[in-house]
Amino acid sequence: MASQKKQSKRLLNDIEDSVNQLVFLTSDLSLLADTNKLALNLKTNIETLNQQLAGLKKAEFNATLAESEILEILDELIDSDPISTLEQRLFAAHADQESGEVGEFFQQLLDKIEKLYSPLLSSIQQLTAMPDKL
């Protein structure tokens, strides 16, 4: 079994990868501006956390992670359910359209975002639970 430090680093990398994909997918799309802003905020927080943890030995790493305010920010994200908000916004925009293709496009786009968001959410949940294991 991997050490908690290794697990945490893997989870941080998974989160960073997912966030980078989400930033790329949502950039320069006006209907996805809120999702892009959320992804950019997450990216900044993960980069900051990685900088705080860089080069720390196991005990210091675990203590710094457990005390990090960024874990609280990530935990709040889990509770905020931004995908439901995005879904409501997309389908409200679709209500103004007559073409079924637009609705199908929005559903496909939402499916892709959810596929990126689900592993991101899972990794965040595992990471925020790490201090409980220390």
XYZ file of C-alpha atoms in Angstrom:
134
model
C 0.000 0.000 0.000
C 1.335 3.415 -0.937
C 2.214 5.850 1.799
C -0.213 8.646 2.528
C 2.255 11.133 1.108
C 2.411 9.197 -2.172
C -1.372 8.844 -2.248
C -1.792 12.554 -1.621
C 0.704 13.448 -4.348
C -1.062 11.115 -6.790
C -4.423 12.659 -5.934
C -3.035 16.166 -6.351
C -1.678 15.180 -9.770
C -5.039 13.646 -10.723
C -6.838 16.817 -9.636
C -4.377 18.995 -11.516
C -4.766 16.916 -14.703
C -8.567 17.029 -14.518
C -8.598 20.751 -13.804
C -6.275 21.459 -16.735
C -8.593 19.532 -19.058
C -11.607 21.362 -17.674
C -9.895 24.740 -18.136
C -9.084 23.864 -21.741
C -12.594 22.601 -22.513
C -14.369 25.612 -21.011
C -12.058 28.438 -22.076
C -13.426 31.123 -24.397
C -16.994 29.777 -24.249
C -19.367 32.383 -22.834
C -21.974 29.914 -21.565
C -19.215 28.085 -19.688
C -17.587 31.174 -18.186
C -18.627 30.262 -14.633
C -17.273 26.739 -15.010
C -14.038 28.108 -16.469
C -13.708 30.546 -13.568
C -14.216 27.687 -11.106
C -11.624 25.553 -12.919
C -9.092 28.405 -12.985
C -9.648 29.000 -9.271
C -9.097 25.303 -8.581
C -5.971 25.331 -10.731
C -4.540 28.256 -8.751
C -5.344 26.590 -5.430
C -3.801 23.260 -6.444
C -0.665 25.003 -7.728
C -0.409 26.885 -4.428
C -0.866 23.686 -2.424
C 1.765 21.901 -4.518
C 4.192 24.779 -3.860
C 3.484 24.606 -0.123
C 4.150 20.863 -0.097
C 7.172 20.819 -2.400
C 10.275 19.312 -0.847
C 8.694 18.525 2.517
C 9.530 15.302 4.331
C 6.715 12.862 5.055
C 5.744 14.180 8.514
C 5.923 17.832 7.459
C 4.088 17.055 4.237
C 1.231 15.327 6.049
C 0.962 18.044 8.702
C 1.016 20.859 6.124
C -1.612 19.107 4.037
C -3.835 18.453 7.055
C -3.686 22.120 8.094
C -4.081 23.601 4.623
C -6.928 26.052 4.082
C -7.006 24.871 0.478
C -8.518 21.566 1.605
C -11.415 23.574 3.015
C -11.830 25.338 -0.334
C -11.835 21.981 -2.116
C -14.312 20.604 0.397
C -16.654 23.553 -0.280
C -16.496 22.751 -3.986
C -17.798 19.270 -3.287
C -20.822 20.769 -1.537
C -21.531 23.472 -4.146
C -22.582 21.144 -7.020
C -21.453 23.355 -9.919
C -22.491 20.761 -12.514
C -26.164 21.159 -11.603
C -25.817 24.917 -11.911
C -24.175 24.511 -15.314
C -26.883 22.108 -16.437
C -29.596 24.601 -15.495
C -27.807 27.384 -17.344
C -27.307 25.332 -20.512
C -30.880 24.154 -20.657
C -32.206 27.644 -19.953
C -30.191 28.842 -22.952
C -31.515 25.902 -24.954
C -35.112 26.832 -24.132
C -34.636 29.900 -26.314
C -33.650 27.746 -29.295
C -35.919 25.836 -31.645
C -33.371 23.375 -33.011
C -33.071 19.934 -31.444
C -29.425 19.948 -32.496
C -28.657 22.695 -29.994
C -30.131 20.638 -27.163
C -28.219 17.583 -28.302
C -25.016 19.637 -28.434
C -25.595 20.958 -24.911
C -26.221 17.430 -23.637
C -23.048 16.145 -25.294
C -21.062 19.044 -23.879
C -22.523 18.506 -20.430
C -21.683 14.779 -20.651
C -18.060 15.600 -21.486
C -17.797 18.073 -18.621
C -19.321 15.560 -16.217
C -16.790 12.930 -17.365
C -14.008 15.360 -16.496
C -15.653 16.538 -13.305
C -16.445 13.097 -11.842
C -12.821 11.942 -11.440
C -11.915 15.446 -10.277
C -14.575 15.294 -7.582
C -13.523 11.785 -6.567
C -9.877 12.813 -6.237
C -10.833 15.903 -4.236
C -12.970 13.797 -1.889
C -10.109 11.358 -1.343
C -7.612 14.180 -0.811
C -9.793 16.043 1.666
C -10.261 12.781 3.597
C -6.485 12.262 3.908
C -6.050 14.366 7.072
C -8.579 12.096 8.801
C -6.206 9.175 8.147
C -3.147 10.924 9.566
